[in-house]
mmCIF file of C-alpha atoms and ligand atoms in Angstrom:
data_model
loop_
_atom_site.group_PDB
_atom_site.id
_atom_site.type_symbol
_atom_site.label_atom_id
_atom_site.label_comp_id
_atom_site.label_asym_id
_atom_site.label_seq_id
_atom_site.Cartn_x
_atom_site.Cartn_y
_atom_site.Cartn_z
ATOM 1 C CA MET A 3 9.648 14.643 15.085
ATOM 2 C CA ASN A 4 5.751 13.550 15.571
ATOM 3 C CA ALA A 5 4.052 11.599 13.746
ATOM 4 C CA PRO A 6 0.555 12.799 12.253
ATOM 5 C CA ALA A 7 -2.296 11.177 14.052
ATOM 6 C CA SER A 8 -3.135 9.403 10.433
ATOM 7 C CA SER A 9 0.574 8.057 10.152
ATOM 8 C CA LEU A 10 -0.132 5.740 12.580
ATOM 9 C CA SER A 11 -3.155 3.733 11.351
ATOM 10 C CA THR A 12 -1.036 3.608 8.152
ATOM 11 C CA ALA A 13 2.011 2.125 9.940
ATOM 12 C CA GLU A 14 -0.437 -0.148 11.792
ATOM 13 C CA THR A 15 -2.369 -1.238 8.057
ATOM 14 C CA LEU A 16 1.754 -1.993 7.197
ATOM 15 C CA ARG A 17 2.863 -3.670 10.356
ATOM 16 C CA SER A 18 -0.008 -6.274 9.901
ATOM 17 C CA ALA A 19 0.656 -6.969 5.999
ATOM 18 C CA LEU A 20 4.132 -7.774 7.324
ATOM 19 C CA ALA A 21 3.222 -9.945 9.599
ATOM 20 C CA GLY A 22 1.894 -11.968 7.548
ATOM 21 C CA LEU A 23 4.405 -12.659 4.958
ATOM 22 C CA LEU A 24 6.499 -15.059 6.989
ATOM 23 C CA ASP A 25 3.368 -17.481 7.962
ATOM 24 C CA GLY A 26 4.505 -20.999 7.693
ATOM 25 C CA LEU A 27 8.010 -20.392 7.066
ATOM 26 C CA PRO A 28 9.248 -22.040 9.751
ATOM 27 C CA ALA A 29 11.091 -19.644 12.240
ATOM 28 C CA ARG A 30 15.013 -21.037 11.308
ATOM 29 C CA GLN A 31 14.587 -20.688 7.799
ATOM 30 C CA ALA A 32 13.151 -16.826 8.373
ATOM 31 C CA THR A 33 15.978 -16.161 10.303
ATOM 32 C CA GLN A 34 18.679 -17.830 7.308
ATOM 33 C CA ALA A 35 16.687 -15.635 4.848
ATOM 34 C CA VAL A 36 17.163 -12.390 6.783
ATOM 35 C CA GLU A 37 21.057 -13.746 7.767
ATOM 36 C CA ARG A 38 21.843 -14.325 4.310
ATOM 37 C CA LEU A 39 20.702 -11.057 3.307
ATOM 38 C CA ILE A 40 22.501 -9.154 5.829
ATOM 39 C CA ALA A 41 25.503 -10.931 4.783
ATOM 40 C CA THR A 42 24.861 -10.080 1.389
ATOM 41 C CA TYR A 43 24.561 -6.042 2.285
ATOM 42 C CA ARG A 44 27.955 -6.369 3.834
ATOM 43 C CA GLY A 45 29.437 -7.330 1.146
ATOM 44 C CA ALA A 46 30.899 -5.621 -2.045
ATOM 45 C CA THR A 47 27.543 -3.255 -3.270
ATOM 46 C CA PRO A 48 27.387 -1.920 -6.072
ATOM 47 C CA THR A 49 26.181 -5.228 -7.978
ATOM 48 C CA GLY A 50 25.638 -5.847 -11.662
ATOM 49 C CA ALA A 51 22.786 -7.894 -10.963
ATOM 50 C CA PRO A 52 19.736 -7.498 -8.097
ATOM 51 C CA ILE A 53 20.785 -8.775 -4.532
ATOM 52 C CA LEU A 54 16.812 -9.159 -3.825
ATOM 53 C CA ARG A 55 16.624 -12.310 -6.384
ATOM 54 C CA ASP A 56 13.510 -14.037 -5.239
ATOM 55 C CA ARG A 57 10.407 -14.305 -2.834
ATOM 56 C CA ALA A 58 12.492 -15.775 -0.165
ATOM 57 C CA ASP A 59 14.934 -12.852 -0.492
ATOM 58 C CA VAL A 60 12.638 -9.944 -0.587
ATOM 59 C CA ALA A 61 10.270 -11.542 2.251
ATOM 60 C CA ALA A 62 13.028 -11.458 4.448
ATOM 61 C CA TYR A 63 13.935 -8.130 3.607
ATOM 62 C CA ALA A 64 10.414 -6.720 3.887
ATOM 63 C CA ALA A 65 10.084 -8.354 7.147
ATOM 64 C CA TYR A 66 13.037 -7.815 8.626
ATOM 65 C CA ARG A 67 14.503 -3.716 6.806
ATOM 66 C CA MET A 68 11.177 -2.142 5.677
ATOM 67 C CA PRO A 69 9.281 -1.261 9.298
ATOM 68 C CA ALA A 70 13.035 0.988 9.344
ATOM 69 C CA THR A 71 13.133 2.183 6.018
ATOM 70 C CA PHE A 72 9.785 3.052 6.333
ATOM 71 C CA GLU A 73 10.412 5.079 9.687
ATOM 72 C CA ALA A 74 13.458 6.744 7.956
ATOM 73 C CA VAL A 75 11.749 8.059 5.500
ATOM 74 C CA ARG A 76 8.620 9.028 7.254
ATOM 75 C CA SER A 77 11.104 11.292 9.427
ATOM 76 C CA ALA A 78 12.147 12.963 6.326
ATOM 77 C CA LEU A 79 9.270 13.579 4.667
ATOM 78 C CA GLU A 80 7.469 15.180 8.035
ATOM 79 C CA ALA A 81 10.787 17.736 8.079
ATOM 80 C CA PHE A 82 10.007 18.267 4.223
ATOM 81 C CA ALA A 83 6.397 18.592 5.038
ATOM 82 C CA ASP A 84 6.987 20.931 7.706
ATOM 83 C CA ALA A 85 8.733 23.574 5.233
ATOM 84 C CA VAL A 86 6.570 23.684 2.455
ATOM 85 C CA PRO A 87 3.149 23.714 4.601
ATOM 86 C CA GLY A 88 0.430 23.355 2.855
ATOM 87 C CA TRP A 89 2.012 21.658 0.012
ATOM 88 C CA ALA A 90 1.091 17.936 -1.307
ATOM 89 C CA PRO A 91 2.264 15.892 -4.097
ATOM 90 C CA GLY A 92 -0.077 15.314 -6.589
ATOM 91 C CA ASP A 93 2.010 12.462 -7.958
ATOM 92 C CA HIS A 94 4.867 10.116 -6.447
ATOM 93 C CA THR A 95 7.801 8.386 -8.443
ATOM 94 C CA ASP A 96 9.550 6.426 -5.823
ATOM 95 C CA ILE A 97 13.261 4.935 -7.692
ATOM 96 C CA GLY A 98 14.671 2.015 -6.549
ATOM 97 C CA GLY A 99 11.647 1.291 -4.455
ATOM 98 C CA GLY A 100 12.145 -2.202 -3.780
ATOM 99 C CA THR A 101 8.858 -3.294 -1.883
ATOM 100 C CA GLY A 102 7.313 0.074 -1.750
ATOM 101 C CA ALA A 103 8.433 1.398 1.578
ATOM 102 C CA ALA A 104 8.367 5.076 0.656
ATOM 103 C CA ALA A 105 5.511 4.711 -1.118
ATOM 104 C CA TRP A 106 3.765 4.028 2.620
ATOM 105 C CA ALA A 107 5.312 6.517 4.017
ATOM 106 C CA VAL A 108 4.812 9.492 1.853
ATOM 107 C CA ASN A 109 0.902 7.599 2.243
ATOM 108 C CA ALA A 110 1.753 8.115 6.143
ATOM 109 C CA THR A 111 2.968 11.825 5.545
ATOM 110 C CA TRP A 112 0.129 13.336 3.138
ATOM 111 C CA GLY A 113 -2.445 11.007 3.430
ATOM 112 C CA GLY A 114 -4.774 10.358 0.434
ATOM 113 C CA GLU A 115 -4.679 8.728 -3.040
ATOM 114 C CA ARG A 116 -2.594 10.208 -5.836
ATOM 115 C CA PRO A 117 -0.925 8.155 -8.690
ATOM 116 C CA VAL A 118 2.470 6.548 -7.512
ATOM 117 C CA THR A 119 4.799 4.660 -9.707
ATOM 118 C CA VAL A 120 7.275 2.314 -8.072
ATOM 119 C CA LEU A 121 10.486 1.619 -9.892
ATOM 120 C CA ASP A 122 13.119 -1.339 -9.081
ATOM 121 C CA TRP A 123 15.113 -3.449 -11.439
ATOM 122 C CA ALA A 124 14.359 -6.651 -8.846
ATOM 123 C CA GLU A 125 11.226 -8.229 -10.363
ATOM 124 C CA PRO A 126 10.149 -10.402 -7.227
ATOM 125 C CA ALA A 127 10.514 -7.199 -4.663
ATOM 126 C CA LEU A 128 8.227 -5.535 -7.278
ATOM 127 C CA ALA A 129 5.780 -8.476 -6.621
ATOM 128 C CA LEU A 130 5.845 -8.206 -2.834
ATOM 129 C CA GLY A 131 5.598 -4.841 -3.271
ATOM 130 C CA ARG A 132 2.152 -5.031 -5.067
ATOM 131 C CA GLU A 133 0.601 -7.846 -2.643
ATOM 132 C CA LEU A 134 1.519 -5.925 0.536
ATOM 133 C CA ALA A 135 -0.221 -2.768 -0.834
ATOM 134 C CA ALA A 136 -3.325 -4.398 -1.809
ATOM 135 C CA ALA A 137 -3.944 -4.021 2.375
ATOM 136 C CA ASN A 138 -3.511 -0.129 1.813
ATOM 137 C CA PRO A 139 -6.541 1.128 -0.400
ATOM 138 C CA ALA A 140 -4.556 4.428 -1.169
ATOM 139 C CA LEU A 141 -2.105 2.429 -2.809
ATOM 140 C CA ARG A 142 -3.836 -0.230 -4.742
ATOM 141 C CA GLY A 143 -3.642 1.486 -7.927
ATOM 142 C CA THR A 144 0.201 2.094 -8.011
ATOM 143 C CA ARG A 145 2.327 0.886 -10.768
ATOM 144 C CA TRP A 146 5.004 -1.011 -10.011
ATOM 145 C CA HIS A 147 7.418 -0.913 -12.661
ATOM 146 C CA ARG A 148 10.667 -2.569 -13.930
ATOM 147 C CA SER A 149 13.747 -0.267 -14.933
ATOM 148 C CA ARG A 150 17.511 0.171 -14.336
ATOM 149 C CA ILE A 151 18.720 2.725 -12.894
ATOM 150 C CA GLY A 152 21.742 3.900 -15.000
ATOM 151 C CA SER A 153 22.554 6.110 -17.903
ATOM 152 C CA ALA A 154 19.728 5.297 -19.552
ATOM 153 C CA LEU A 155 16.778 6.275 -16.905
ATOM 154 C CA THR A 156 13.959 8.530 -17.919
ATOM 155 C CA LEU A 157 11.401 9.549 -15.552
ATOM 156 C CA GLU A 158 8.032 10.996 -16.378
ATOM 157 C CA SER A 159 7.918 14.510 -14.892
ATOM 158 C CA THR A 160 6.048 14.345 -11.223
ATOM 159 C CA ASP A 161 5.872 16.450 -8.131
ATOM 160 C CA LEU A 162 7.484 14.284 -5.812
ATOM 161 C CA VAL A 163 10.955 11.738 -6.450
ATOM 162 C CA THR A 164 11.769 9.428 -3.287
ATOM 163 C CA VAL A 165 15.081 7.348 -3.636
ATOM 164 C CA SER A 166 15.738 5.899 0.117
ATOM 165 C CA TYR A 167 18.516 3.405 0.784
ATOM 166 C CA VAL A 168 19.697 2.946 -2.878
ATOM 167 C CA LEU A 169 22.356 5.269 -3.433
ATOM 168 C CA ASN A 170 24.882 2.679 -1.671
ATOM 169 C CA GLU A 171 24.064 0.471 -3.900
ATOM 170 C CA LEU A 172 25.041 2.270 -7.250
ATOM 171 C CA THR A 173 28.531 3.284 -8.689
ATOM 172 C CA ALA A 174 29.339 6.609 -9.097
ATOM 173 C CA ALA A 175 28.165 7.445 -11.950
ATOM 174 C CA ASP A 176 24.714 5.637 -11.822
ATOM 175 C CA ARG A 177 24.437 7.849 -8.389
ATOM 176 C CA ALA A 178 25.114 11.176 -10.814
ATOM 177 C CA ALA A 179 22.876 9.619 -13.406
ATOM 178 C CA LEU A 180 19.791 9.092 -10.953
ATOM 179 C CA VAL A 181 19.836 12.666 -9.210
ATOM 180 C CA ASP A 182 19.933 14.486 -12.803
ATOM 181 C CA ALA A 183 17.018 12.320 -13.863
ATOM 182 C CA ALA A 184 15.372 13.235 -11.140
ATOM 183 C CA ALA A 185 16.198 17.029 -10.575
ATOM 184 C CA ALA A 186 15.054 17.091 -14.391
ATOM 185 C CA ALA A 187 12.243 15.247 -14.073
ATOM 186 C CA ALA A 188 10.592 15.879 -10.444
ATOM 187 C CA ARG A 189 9.537 19.811 -8.263
ATOM 188 C CA SER A 190 10.948 17.929 -5.527
ATOM 189 C CA VAL A 191 13.393 15.298 -4.194
ATOM 190 C CA VAL A 192 13.942 13.220 -1.127
ATOM 191 C CA ILE A 193 16.881 11.231 -0.927
ATOM 192 C CA VAL A 194 17.202 8.754 2.524
ATOM 193 C CA GLU A 195 20.403 6.903 3.055
ATOM 194 C CA PRO A 196 22.027 4.794 6.031
ATOM 195 C CA GLY A 197 23.065 7.554 8.443
ATOM 196 C CA THR A 198 26.781 6.537 8.087
ATOM 197 C CA PRO A 199 29.733 8.305 7.213
ATOM 198 C CA ASP A 200 29.674 7.109 4.094
ATOM 199 C CA GLY A 201 25.733 7.421 3.854
ATOM 200 C CA TYR A 202 26.693 11.405 4.316
ATOM 201 C CA ALA A 203 28.950 11.520 2.072
ATOM 202 C CA ARG A 204 26.418 10.433 -0.485
ATOM 203 C CA VAL A 205 23.826 12.759 0.629
ATOM 204 C CA ILE A 206 26.042 15.686 0.359
ATOM 205 C CA GLU A 207 26.806 14.598 -3.301
ATOM 206 C CA ALA A 208 23.304 14.489 -4.200
ATOM 207 C CA ARG A 209 22.555 17.581 -2.281
ATOM 208 C CA ASP A 210 25.240 19.419 -4.586
ATOM 209 C CA ARG A 211 23.477 18.163 -7.601
ATOM 210 C CA LEU A 212 20.255 19.116 -6.818
ATOM 211 C CA VAL A 213 21.667 23.308 -5.603
ATOM 212 C CA SER A 214 23.597 23.387 -9.038
ATOM 213 C CA ALA A 215 19.842 22.389 -10.783
ATOM 214 C CA GLY A 216 18.178 24.876 -9.042
ATOM 215 C CA PHE A 217 16.657 23.446 -6.060
ATOM 216 C CA HIS A 218 16.232 24.902 -2.306
ATOM 217 C CA ILE A 219 16.814 22.701 0.387
ATOM 218 C CA ALA A 220 14.066 22.201 2.919
ATOM 219 C CA ALA A 221 15.374 19.799 5.245
ATOM 220 C CA PRO A 222 16.910 18.728 7.552
ATOM 221 C CA CYS A 223 19.119 21.792 6.320
ATOM 222 C CA PRO A 224 18.451 25.615 7.351
ATOM 223 C CA HIS A 225 19.649 26.968 4.031
ATOM 224 C CA SER A 226 20.894 26.023 0.508
ATOM 225 C CA ALA A 227 24.376 26.905 1.002
ATOM 226 C CA ALA A 228 27.504 24.475 1.841
ATOM 227 C CA CYS A 229 27.169 22.201 4.519
ATOM 228 C CA PRO A 230 28.865 23.628 7.599
ATOM 229 C CA ILE A 231 30.565 19.898 8.417
ATOM 230 C CA VAL A 232 33.995 19.399 8.284
ATOM 231 C CA PRO A 233 34.159 16.555 5.930
ATOM 232 C CA GLY A 234 35.525 13.683 8.021
ATOM 233 C CA ALA A 235 35.149 15.248 11.428
ATOM 234 C CA ASP A 236 31.232 14.590 11.505
ATOM 235 C CA TRP A 237 28.729 13.553 9.640
ATOM 236 C CA CYS A 238 25.095 14.698 9.581
ATOM 237 C CA HIS A 239 22.552 11.567 10.652
ATOM 238 C CA PHE A 240 19.193 11.384 12.337
ATOM 239 C CA SER A 241 17.676 8.498 14.320
ATOM 240 C CA ALA A 242 14.145 6.968 13.681
ATOM 241 C CA ARG A 243 12.190 4.639 16.666
ATOM 242 C CA VAL A 244 10.816 1.303 14.950
ATOM 243 C CA SER A 245 9.274 -1.186 16.840
ATOM 244 C CA ARG A 246 10.696 -4.438 16.629
ATOM 245 C CA SER A 247 8.967 -7.757 14.972
ATOM 246 C CA SER A 248 8.947 -10.969 16.612
ATOM 247 C CA LEU A 249 11.120 -12.212 13.709
ATOM 248 C CA HIS A 250 13.540 -8.721 14.744
ATOM 249 C CA ARG A 251 13.554 -10.002 18.139
ATOM 250 C CA GLN A 252 14.299 -13.558 17.280
ATOM 251 C CA VAL A 253 17.670 -12.971 14.706
ATOM 252 C CA LYS A 254 19.036 -10.274 16.493
ATOM 253 C CA GLY A 255 17.382 -11.866 20.729
ATOM 254 C CA GLY A 256 17.166 -9.493 23.408
ATOM 255 C CA SER A 257 13.856 -8.298 24.611
ATOM 256 C CA LEU A 258 13.652 -4.784 23.736
ATOM 257 C CA ALA A 259 10.359 -3.425 21.853
ATOM 258 C CA TYR A 260 11.989 -1.197 19.894
ATOM 259 C CA GLU A 261 15.152 -0.107 17.672
ATOM 260 C CA ASP A 262 16.351 2.946 16.553
ATOM 261 C CA GLU A 263 17.231 3.501 12.780
ATOM 262 C CA LYS A 264 20.224 5.874 11.782
ATOM 263 C CA PHE A 265 19.682 7.683 8.493
ATOM 264 C CA GLY A 266 20.470 10.528 6.770
ATOM 265 C CA TYR A 267 18.393 12.580 4.049
ATOM 266 C CA VAL A 268 18.451 15.371 1.944
ATOM 267 C CA ALA A 269 14.761 17.036 0.777
ATOM 268 C CA ALA A 270 14.935 19.881 -1.521
ATOM 269 C CA THR A 271 12.400 21.613 -3.928
ATOM 270 C CA ARG A 272 11.941 24.054 -6.946
ATOM 271 C CA ASP A 273 9.069 25.142 -4.990
ATOM 272 C CA PRO A 274 9.226 28.085 -2.447
ATOM 273 C CA VAL A 275 10.245 27.142 0.847
ATOM 274 C CA THR A 276 10.383 27.706 4.728
ATOM 275 C CA PRO A 277 13.278 25.675 6.076
ATOM 276 C CA ALA A 278 13.618 25.703 9.977
ATOM 277 C CA PRO A 279 15.401 28.673 11.666
ATOM 278 C CA ALA A 280 17.884 25.783 12.986
ATOM 279 C CA ARG A 281 17.850 22.249 13.196
ATOM 280 C CA VAL A 282 18.839 20.100 16.461
ATOM 281 C CA VAL A 283 21.463 17.548 15.067
ATOM 282 C CA ARG A 284 22.211 15.514 17.852
ATOM 283 C CA LYS A 285 20.207 14.217 20.959
ATOM 284 C CA PRO A 286 19.837 17.189 23.322
ATOM 285 C CA GLN A 287 21.294 16.984 26.469
ATOM 286 C CA ILE A 288 19.255 17.509 29.516
ATOM 287 C CA ARG A 289 20.887 18.373 32.305
ATOM 288 C CA LYS A 290 19.823 20.026 35.844
ATOM 289 C CA GLY A 291 17.714 23.282 34.990
ATOM 290 C CA GLN A 292 19.209 23.594 31.414
ATOM 291 C CA VAL A 293 19.206 21.936 28.038
ATOM 292 C CA LEU A 294 22.200 21.708 25.865
ATOM 293 C CA LEU A 295 20.714 21.587 22.033
ATOM 294 C CA ASP A 296 23.585 21.045 19.230
ATOM 295 C CA LEU A 297 22.126 23.119 15.984
ATOM 296 C CA CYS A 298 22.791 23.557 12.669
ATOM 297 C CA GLU A 299 22.311 27.227 11.988
ATOM 298 C CA LYS A 300 20.916 29.530 9.080
ATOM 299 C CA ASP A 301 24.592 31.216 9.341
ATOM 300 C CA PRO A 302 25.268 28.620 8.270
ATOM 301 C CA ALA A 303 27.213 27.585 11.338
ATOM 302 C CA LEU A 304 27.209 24.613 13.645
ATOM 303 C CA GLY A 305 26.791 25.923 17.049
ATOM 304 C CA ARG A 306 25.519 25.035 20.773
ATOM 305 C CA THR A 307 22.974 27.110 22.721
ATOM 306 C CA THR A 308 22.393 26.584 26.214
ATOM 307 C CA VAL A 309 18.547 26.779 27.357
ATOM 308 C CA THR A 310 17.788 27.017 30.747
ATOM 309 C CA LYS A 311 15.160 27.362 33.413
ATOM 310 C CA ARG A 312 15.013 31.390 32.917
ATOM 311 C CA HIS A 313 14.267 31.016 29.360
ATOM 312 C CA GLY A 314 10.855 29.831 30.830
ATOM 313 C CA ASP A 315 8.320 28.512 28.037
ATOM 314 C CA LEU A 316 11.466 28.053 25.733
ATOM 315 C CA TYR A 317 12.771 25.836 28.114
ATOM 316 C CA ARG A 318 9.493 23.795 28.620
ATOM 317 C CA ALA A 319 9.615 23.443 25.028
ATOM 318 C CA ALA A 320 13.307 22.780 24.895
ATOM 319 C CA ARG A 321 12.836 19.943 27.528
ATOM 320 C CA ASP A 322 10.691 18.263 24.461
ATOM 321 C CA THR A 323 12.600 18.655 21.738
ATOM 322 C CA ASP A 324 14.057 15.985 20.085
ATOM 323 C CA TRP A 325 17.235 15.312 18.023
ATOM 324 C CA GLY A 326 16.043 16.203 14.208
ATOM 325 C CA ASP A 327 12.960 18.658 15.144
ATOM 326 C CA PRO A 328 13.438 22.694 14.128
ATOM 327 C CA TRP A 329 14.578 25.026 16.647
ATOM 328 C CA PRO A 330 12.862 26.790 17.601
ATOM 329 C CA PRO A 331 9.846 24.478 17.211
ATOM 330 C CA LEU A 332 7.442 25.382 15.045
ATOM 331 C CA PRO A 333 4.338 27.315 16.112
ATOM 332 C CA GLY A 334 1.467 24.571 17.062
ATOM 333 C CA ALA A 335 4.252 22.064 17.805
HETATM 334 C C1 SAM B 419 18.116 -1.387 0.212
HETATM 335 S S1 SAM B 419 16.794 -1.908 -1.043
HETATM 336 C C2 SAM B 419 15.915 -0.347 -0.560
HETATM 337 C C3 SAM B 419 13.998 -0.642 -1.017
HETATM 338 C C4 SAM B 419 13.699 0.753 -0.832
HETATM 339 N N1 SAM B 419 13.731 1.806 -1.334
HETATM 340 C C5 SAM B 419 13.335 0.901 0.710
HETATM 341 O O1 SAM B 419 14.041 2.165 1.511
HETATM 342 O O2 SAM B 419 13.073 -0.134 1.574
HETATM 343 C C6 SAM B 419 17.411 -1.293 -2.677
HETATM 344 C C7 SAM B 419 16.567 -1.088 -3.997
HETATM 345 O O3 SAM B 419 17.253 -0.591 -4.528
HETATM 346 C C8 SAM B 419 17.168 -1.145 -6.137
HETATM 347 N N2 SAM B 419 18.513 -0.992 -7.146
HETATM 348 C C9 SAM B 419 19.583 -1.108 -6.515
HETATM 349 N N3 SAM B 419 20.204 -1.188 -7.976
HETATM 350 C C10 SAM B 419 19.913 -0.756 -8.786
HETATM 351 C C11 SAM B 419 19.271 -0.424 -10.080
HETATM 352 N N4 SAM B 419 20.697 -0.366 -10.866
HETATM 353 N N5 SAM B 419 18.225 -0.124 -11.037
HETATM 354 C C12 SAM B 419 17.187 -0.402 -10.172
HETATM 355 N N6 SAM B 419 17.110 -0.496 -8.710
HETATM 356 C C13 SAM B 419 18.135 -1.026 -8.163
HETATM 357 C C14 SAM B 419 17.246 -3.018 -5.390
HETATM 358 O O4 SAM B 419 16.731 -3.823 -6.212
HETATM 359 C C15 SAM B 419 16.782 -2.781 -4.175
HETATM 360 O O5 SAM B 419 15.175 -3.104 -4.048
#
């Protein structure tokens, strides 16, 4: 999935806002804050109280995780935007938005200013989100509200709700309450989860609820029928490339300039939608004179197609096609 030109500047603005975050914090202390955070997230979630408790927690989260969650949400939104050409959200609510990665990703995808509301129960995350957003003129008017996800959650009606990397922190009852509240309030809902088998199961659970509520699936699926993946046999996920900051290199070692964030997602809308005819669901295998593409197709079915040199332009397009892209490529892509 190729980033639109305008998104580069949003991504760069975010990167430079994040770079200043750990200034003045000794390298060892920054590393320890990230390690504590990673250990907490490996522990049992959901929790009864916020994991992000203070400024050091949220600074570590933002510096270490926000570039990756931003890129994952941006990839999901680009696929969604492809399925609703000409549409842009008039306003946006991000639930469990933390430091605001999805607000940045919406701005990277559709540009311009719109009313944005970020809801989270962790006050230090909202405070840091507001601080970071000051670097982006389109996000300066964002409303940062403390709100607990649960059966009492009420949302104002909005064009777009995003929920990114949040479902895994909720009980089954709160996950259901959140998706139902989003479906009642929004015309479009985009949910992003880690690209793991458990993340996939939560995405499918949410997808089923959205379809039952009358939504059409815009991406990644080419249809709104049941997912053809046999539960337990495989899981649908994608990959977004993330440049590594010096903090990443410090914590993880090695000298790679990037890493790949694996994520799963569903984008659904009540509006008319043109989903991709098929989507590439694994990294394409490029062999001599042929490209093997694993596709999720409209039927609905999973299948493999082999594109050879004899296919001419289509072969050249297949060589440029990436995991997560529509197939065949959209006109002009
Ligand atoms: C992994 S972070 C993701 C943050 C952000 N959406 C992103 O993609 O970077 C999970 C967020 O969900 C919030 N959260 C978890 N449980 C919540 C609840 N019950 N009510 C409100 N927010 C919650 C956390 O405070 C945290 O900011």
